[in-house]
Structures are given as structure tokens and as C-alpha cells.
Tab-separated table of C-alpha atoms in Angstrom:
chain	number	residue	atom	x	y	z
O	949	MET	CA	-0.016	-0.249	-0.273
O	950	TRP	CA	2.216	2.457	0.699
O	951	ARG	CA	5.199	1.151	-2.131
O	952	TYR	CA	2.141	2.277	-4.072
O	953	ALA	CA	1.672	5.455	-2.611
O	954	ASP	CA	4.844	6.755	-3.231
O	955	TYR	CA	4.857	5.882	-6.800
O	956	ILE	CA	1.755	8.172	-6.444
O	957	ILE	CA	3.578	10.734	-4.898
O	958	THR	CA	6.645	10.732	-7.408
O	959	SER	CA	4.732	10.864	-10.283
O	960	MET	CA	3.025	13.419	-9.444
O	961	VAL	CA	6.189	15.237	-8.267
O	962	PHE	CA	7.218	14.775	-12.113
O	963	VAL	CA	4.570	16.299	-13.279
O	964	PHE	CA	4.490	19.235	-11.405
O	965	ILE	CA	7.620	19.505	-11.680
O	966	GLY	CA	7.192	19.310	-15.423
O	967	PHE	CA	4.154	21.750	-15.725
O	968	GLU	CA	6.463	24.322	-13.612
O	969	LEU	CA	9.418	23.807	-15.713
O	970	THR	CA	7.262	24.425	-18.867
O	971	ALA	CA	5.882	27.940	-17.567
O	972	VAL	CA	9.137	29.043	-16.426
O	973	LEU	CA	10.600	28.482	-19.863
O	974	LYS	CA	7.950	29.951	-21.892
O	975	ASP	CA	7.270	33.126	-19.410
O	976	ASN	CA	11.143	34.240	-19.250
O	977	LEU	CA	14.074	34.104	-21.258
O	978	LEU	CA	17.257	31.814	-19.902
O	979	GLU	CA	19.922	34.252	-19.379
O	980	PRO	CA	23.364	32.260	-21.176
O	981	GLY	CA	24.858	31.246	-17.877
O	982	ASP	CA	21.169	29.777	-16.216
O	983	LEU	CA	21.627	26.988	-17.329
O	984	MET	CA	25.337	26.863	-16.146
O	985	LEU	CA	24.993	27.473	-12.665
O	986	ALA	CA	22.486	25.342	-12.278
O	987	LEU	CA	24.847	22.933	-12.885
O	988	LEU	CA	26.928	24.551	-11.308
O	989	VAL	CA	25.156	24.160	-7.709
O	990	VAL	CA	23.979	20.416	-8.457
O	991	GLY	CA	27.573	19.775	-8.534
O	992	THR	CA	27.965	22.140	-5.116
O	993	LEU	CA	25.408	20.112	-3.376
O	994	ILE	CA	26.767	16.572	-4.574
O	995	VAL	CA	30.118	16.976	-3.752
O	996	LEU	CA	29.327	18.826	-0.505
O	997	ARG	CA	27.360	15.264	0.090
O	998	PHE	CA	29.989	13.465	0.143
O	999	ALA	CA	32.097	16.316	2.030
O	1000	TRP	CA	30.559	16.200	5.007
O	1001	ILE	CA	28.848	12.529	5.487
O	1002	PHE	CA	32.272	10.628	5.097
O	1003	PRO	CA	33.593	12.877	8.045
O	1004	ALA	CA	30.759	12.000	9.692
O	1005	MET	CA	30.811	8.330	9.794
O	1006	TRP	CA	34.687	8.109	10.543
O	1007	LEU	CA	33.656	10.773	13.426
O	1008	GLU	CA	30.433	7.832	14.119
O	1009	ARG	CA	33.208	4.674	13.928
O	1010	LEU	CA	35.969	6.549	16.271
O	1011	ARG	CA	32.959	7.184	18.940
O	1012	ARG	CA	31.882	3.472	18.501
O	1013	ARG	CA	35.444	2.463	19.112
O	1014	ARG	CA	36.253	4.513	21.817
O	1015	HIS	CA	32.435	4.069	23.769
O	1016	GLN	CA	31.836	0.636	22.791
O	1017	GLY	CA	34.848	-1.436	21.698
O	1018	ALA	CA	33.562	-2.726	18.302
O	1019	ALA	CA	33.369	-0.973	15.065
O	1020	THR	CA	30.278	0.240	13.260
O	1021	PRO	CA	29.062	-2.760	10.591
O	1022	VAL	CA	28.522	0.863	7.747
O	1023	GLY	CA	31.721	1.156	6.166
O	1024	ASN	CA	33.138	3.412	2.821
O	1025	ARG	CA	30.891	1.349	0.258
O	1026	GLU	CA	27.838	2.528	2.376
O	1027	THR	CA	28.569	5.705	3.220
O	1028	VAL	CA	29.313	5.897	-0.602
O	1029	VAL	CA	25.956	4.816	-1.135
O	1030	THR	CA	24.504	7.444	1.184
O	1031	SER	CA	26.190	10.344	0.261
O	1032	TRP	CA	24.385	9.832	-3.425
O	1033	ALA	CA	21.567	9.410	-2.141
O	1034	GLY	CA	21.189	13.457	-1.942
O	1035	MET	CA	17.494	13.155	-4.126
O	1036	ARG	CA	15.841	16.763	-3.787
O	1037	GLY	CA	12.133	17.066	-4.008
O	1038	VAL	CA	8.900	18.649	-3.117
O	1039	VAL	CA	10.475	20.731	-0.455
O	1040	THR	CA	13.132	22.689	-2.841
O	1041	VAL	CA	10.107	22.927	-5.095
O	1042	ALA	CA	8.147	24.634	-2.816
O	1043	THR	CA	10.934	26.562	-0.882
O	1044	ALA	CA	11.500	28.081	-4.623
O	1045	LEU	CA	7.652	28.977	-5.622
O	1046	ALA	CA	7.074	30.329	-2.375
O	1047	LEU	CA	9.022	33.480	-3.614
O	1048	PRO	CA	6.646	36.090	-4.040
O	1049	VAL	CA	5.818	37.589	-7.770
O	1050	LEU	CA	6.467	40.936	-6.098
O	1051	THR	CA	8.405	43.362	-4.023
O	1052	ASP	CA	7.007	45.556	-1.387
O	1053	ALA	CA	7.634	48.267	-4.182
O	1054	GLY	CA	5.747	46.310	-6.847
O	1055	ASP	CA	8.628	45.816	-8.922
O	1056	ARG	CA	9.604	42.286	-9.757
O	1057	PHE	CA	11.759	40.136	-7.879
O	1058	PRO	CA	14.450	40.301	-9.000
O	1059	GLN	CA	15.731	37.311	-10.502
O	1060	ARG	CA	12.752	35.291	-9.618
O	1061	HIS	CA	13.074	32.714	-13.020
O	1062	THR	CA	16.063	31.798	-12.568
O	1063	ILE	CA	15.465	30.839	-8.682
O	1064	LEU	CA	12.523	28.717	-10.205
O	1065	PHE	CA	14.381	27.183	-13.234
O	1066	VAL	CA	17.179	26.536	-11.087
O	1067	GLY	CA	15.124	24.764	-7.802
O	1068	LEU	CA	13.032	22.991	-10.361
O	1069	ALA	CA	16.368	21.819	-12.617
O	1070	THR	CA	18.150	19.936	-9.768
O	1071	VAL	CA	15.307	18.697	-8.184
O	1072	LEU	CA	15.085	17.035	-12.045
O	1073	ALA	CA	19.133	15.906	-12.563
O	1074	THR	CA	19.079	15.048	-8.560
O	1075	LEU	CA	15.887	12.985	-9.238
O	1076	VAL	CA	16.762	11.206	-12.560
O	1077	VAL	CA	19.968	11.102	-12.897
O	1078	GLN	CA	20.982	10.179	-9.091
O	1079	GLY	CA	17.804	8.247	-8.566
O	1080	LEU	CA	18.310	6.110	-11.637
O	1081	THR	CA	21.829	5.375	-11.063
O	1082	LEU	CA	21.312	4.523	-7.175
O	1083	ALA	CA	20.294	1.026	-7.663
O	1084	PRO	CA	22.626	-0.025	-10.011
O	1085	MET	CA	25.194	1.767	-8.022
O	1086	VAL	CA	24.401	-0.377	-4.589
O	1087	ARG	CA	24.353	-3.826	-6.850
O	1088	TRP	CA	27.610	-2.191	-7.667
O	1089	LEU	CA	29.398	-2.185	-4.500
O	1090	ARG	CA	27.162	-4.881	-3.063
O	1091	VAL	CA	25.878	-3.583	-0.916
O	1092	GLY	CA	22.362	-5.093	0.829
O	1093	ASP	CA	23.058	-7.589	-1.974
O	1094	ASP	CA	19.861	-9.181	-2.869
O	1095	ALA	CA	21.475	-12.575	-3.006
O	1096	ASP	CA	20.199	-15.114	-0.521
O	1097	THR	CA	20.792	-13.830	2.935
O	1098	THR	CA	20.647	-16.757	4.593
O	1099	ARG	CA	23.542	-18.630	2.604
O	1100	VAL	CA	25.460	-15.312	3.220
O	1101	ALA	CA	24.802	-15.356	7.374
O	1102	LYS	CA	26.074	-19.020	7.032
O	1103	ALA	CA	29.124	-18.264	5.304
O	1104	LEU	CA	30.313	-15.722	7.971
O	1105	ARG	CA	28.846	-17.929	10.865
O	1106	ARG	CA	31.497	-20.212	9.378
O	1107	GLN	CA	34.199	-17.685	8.894
O	1108	ALA	CA	33.993	-16.495	12.232
O	1109	MET	CA	34.337	-20.299	13.746
O	1110	LYS	CA	37.264	-21.104	11.761
O	1111	ALA	CA	38.524	-18.122	12.900
O	1112	ALA	CA	38.086	-19.251	16.831
O	1113	LEU	CA	38.892	-22.339	16.201
O	1114	GLU	CA	42.450	-20.682	14.633
O	1115	ALA	CA	42.165	-18.885	17.276
O	1116	ALA	CA	42.092	-21.273	20.034
O	1117	ARG	CA	44.956	-23.643	18.244
O	1118	THR	CA	47.891	-20.598	18.134
O	1119	TYR	CA	46.466	-18.868	21.679
O	1120	PRO	CA	50.206	-18.735	23.676
O	1121	GLY	CA	49.015	-18.948	26.857
O	1122	ASP	CA	49.821	-21.603	28.512
O	1123	VAL	CA	46.773	-23.408	29.365
O	1124	PRO	CA	46.506	-27.351	30.105
O	1125	ASP	CA	45.984	-29.742	27.711
O	1126	ARG	CA	43.063	-30.367	28.468
O	1127	VAL	CA	40.863	-26.621	28.316
O	1128	ARG	CA	42.925	-26.083	24.815
O	1129	ASN	CA	41.469	-29.525	23.552
O	1130	ALA	CA	38.696	-28.910	24.963
O	1131	VAL	CA	37.597	-26.090	23.363
O	1132	ILE	CA	39.125	-26.739	19.420
O	1133	LEU	CA	36.967	-30.239	19.791
O	1134	GLN	CA	34.142	-27.342	20.538
O	1135	TYR	CA	35.071	-25.146	17.419
O	1136	GLU	CA	35.549	-28.085	15.508
O	1137	GLY	CA	32.189	-29.928	16.291
O	1138	ASP	CA	30.300	-26.666	15.466
O	1139	ILE	CA	32.073	-25.945	11.935
O	1140	ALA	CA	31.174	-29.987	11.864
O	1141	SER	CA	27.677	-29.462	12.088
O	1142	HIS	CA	27.222	-26.018	10.862
O	1143	ASP	CA	28.415	-28.036	7.228
O	1144	ALA	CA	26.489	-31.309	7.275
O	1145	LEU	CA	23.175	-28.810	7.696
O	1146	HIS	CA	24.351	-26.703	5.120
O	1147	THR	CA	24.961	-29.526	2.739
O	1148	ALA	CA	21.502	-31.194	4.029
O	1149	THR	CA	19.224	-28.009	3.619
O	1150	HIS	CA	21.341	-26.415	0.651
O	1151	GLY	CA	22.422	-29.265	-1.071
O	1152	LYS	CA	26.848	-29.053	-2.118
O	1153	ASP	CA	27.819	-26.175	-4.141
O	1154	GLU	CA	29.562	-28.197	-6.479
O	1155	VAL	CA	27.048	-30.344	-7.486
O	1156	GLU	CA	24.284	-27.243	-8.939
O	1157	ASP	CA	21.329	-29.986	-9.498
O	1158	ASP	CA	21.252	-30.398	-5.913
O	1159	ARG	CA	18.436	-27.966	-3.892
O	1160	GLY	CA	19.109	-29.640	-0.699
O	1161	ASP	CA	16.046	-30.844	1.562
O	1162	GLN	CA	15.290	-27.153	3.451
O	1163	ARG	CA	11.762	-28.640	4.035
O	1164	GLU	CA	12.538	-31.620	5.682
O	1165	VAL	CA	15.677	-30.489	7.358
O	1166	VAL	CA	13.120	-27.727	8.951
O	1167	GLU	CA	10.856	-30.527	10.798
O	1168	LEU	CA	13.213	-32.926	11.856
O	1169	LEU	CA	14.570	-30.019	13.649
O	1170	ARG	CA	12.139	-28.673	14.728
O	1171	ARG	CA	10.268	-32.673	16.221
O	1172	ALA	CA	14.055	-32.695	17.829
O	1173	ALA	CA	14.111	-29.794	19.409
O	1174	GLU	CA	10.570	-30.393	20.916
O	1175	ALA	CA	11.401	-33.296	22.169
O	1176	GLU	CA	14.277	-31.689	24.231
O	1177	ARG	CA	11.617	-28.863	25.474
O	1178	GLU	CA	9.526	-31.944	26.454
O	1179	LEU	CA	11.767	-34.170	28.248
O	1180	ILE	CA	12.770	-31.059	30.304
O	1181	ILE	CA	9.166	-29.478	31.127
O	1182	ASP	CA	8.927	-33.137	31.898
O	1183	ALA	CA	11.559	-32.680	34.514
O	1184	ARG	CA	10.610	-29.525	35.372
O	1185	LEU	CA	7.323	-30.981	36.883
O	1186	LYS	CA	8.157	-34.226	38.268
O	1187	GLY	CA	10.862	-31.771	40.716
O	1188	ARG	CA	13.945	-33.243	39.013
O	1189	VAL	CA	15.413	-30.502	37.821
O	1190	SER	CA	14.514	-25.972	39.543
O	1191	PRO	CA	12.083	-24.065	37.685
O	1192	GLU	CA	16.029	-21.682	37.120
O	1193	VAL	CA	18.402	-24.635	35.701
O	1194	ALA	CA	14.738	-25.794	32.896
O	1195	ASP	CA	14.621	-22.254	31.866
O	1196	GLN	CA	18.378	-22.299	30.942
O	1197	VAL	CA	19.098	-24.973	29.357
O	1198	LEU	CA	15.367	-24.041	27.252
O	1199	SER	CA	17.001	-20.830	26.422
O	1200	GLU	CA	20.004	-22.532	25.507
O	1201	ILE	CA	17.816	-24.438	22.550
O	1202	GLU	CA	15.731	-22.125	21.509
O	1203	ASN	CA	18.722	-20.042	20.791
O	1204	ARG	CA	20.111	-22.813	19.271
O	1205	ALA	CA	16.998	-23.140	17.206
O	1206	VAL	CA	16.512	-19.811	16.258
O	1207	ARG	CA	20.412	-20.660	15.084
O	1208	ASP	CA	20.264	-23.810	13.301
O	1209	SER	CA	16.994	-21.889	11.266
O	1210	GLY	CA	18.711	-19.026	10.235
């Protein structure tokens, strides 16, 4: 519903700009420098947007590192897209049209037609040029890729687990062998489980026709998790474990179910 409303509003803006721009060009002769002025204004707006958004994002990343100890997930590619998405619209047109036709002295408002032309040209240029090139830029920079987010998330999760496994293997501290082996075994098991579930769900990556058995995997995981829940709830009801212990284990099961399904 909102999408159709956006389309209607955008179409009305273009129609309105067309009418106003036609009226400006019809009633007033543009001076030779008007077109150049419009181009300079558009170029200045685009450059200034890049000039303040990049430092602002750099300061935000610095602030997050100092106060939260983690970098912001917004990198240079996202900042480029944000900087380029600086389209002007109805507010610019309304501001230009709000200029009075006559001054208090009764004279024509100086250069009103030039201001209107520059404002309308700015809106038209940013909406058309920046608007039509925004989607190709997003795809080219691979920001918000349309690829299967589940596959991307699983690949990233596997990379993280491999990094953790390597850190455990190469940890320079003096820890008992059983501690190091336990942590290594934990992550080796996680990686093996991750790979097996990925193959069962999505198929082997090297086999093009293997689409996997996602429905069956989801159903079996659901049934297995339900069996876990039933056992824990039964143990809690019969007093074999405390409510706190049961809630803790149930929470772990739910977290694992969310991770395996996503």
C-alpha cells in the first residue's frame, strides 16, 4: 500500500515539476549563464554531501570504537551510497515557489525565474540522474546484495568459527592441554555440524542440481527440539530439576533453534 502511495507521490512530483518548468521557460527567457548556474548548484550539492557525510561517518566509527569497543558495520561502500542518495524533492520546489512574484515596492522579484529554474533543474537532475543510478551503484558496490541472505549469514558464521578455532589452536598462553583440546573440539564440532546442516539444507555447492532438502531439515530440527523441550518440561514438572535450571536449558535450546534455522 505504502509502495503504491510512494509511486503516486513521485509521479505527481514529476508532473508538477514539468508544468512549472514549462511555465518558467515559456514566460521568461533564460540567460546564457542560467544553465551553467544550475549545473554548478547540482555539482556543489553532490560534492558537499560527500564532504560532510564521510567525515561524519568517520567520527561515528571513532565514537563507537571508544565507547563500545566495536566498529560500526557501515563502511566506505555504504557511505558512498548514502552520499549519492541525496535526491531533492517537493521541499526544494515549494521553497522556490514560495518566493513572491512582486516586491513590497511593486517591482518584479529580481531573478525569480532564475531561482525557480535552478531549483526545478536541481530536483529534476538529482531525481533522474542520482535516482536512476542509485540501484546500479548499490549492486556494483555489493551493498545490500540481493543474494540469499541465509547463505551469506551461514558463510559468515563459518568464517567466524574457523577464526575462533585458529585462535584456540595458536593461543600463546600457558593453558592445560585439556582446556585447549576442549575448546578446539567444541569449534571443530560446531564447524562439522554447520557444514552438514548447510549441505543437507541447500545441497552440495559443487552440484548444480542439488537443491537440498530444506523442508525436511527444518521439520526434523523442529521435532528434535520439541522432544528436548518435552523432556525438560517433564523433568521440571516432576521436580527432578529446579525451574531455574529448566529455564536456562530451554533458553539454550531456543537460541540454537534460531541459529540453525537462520
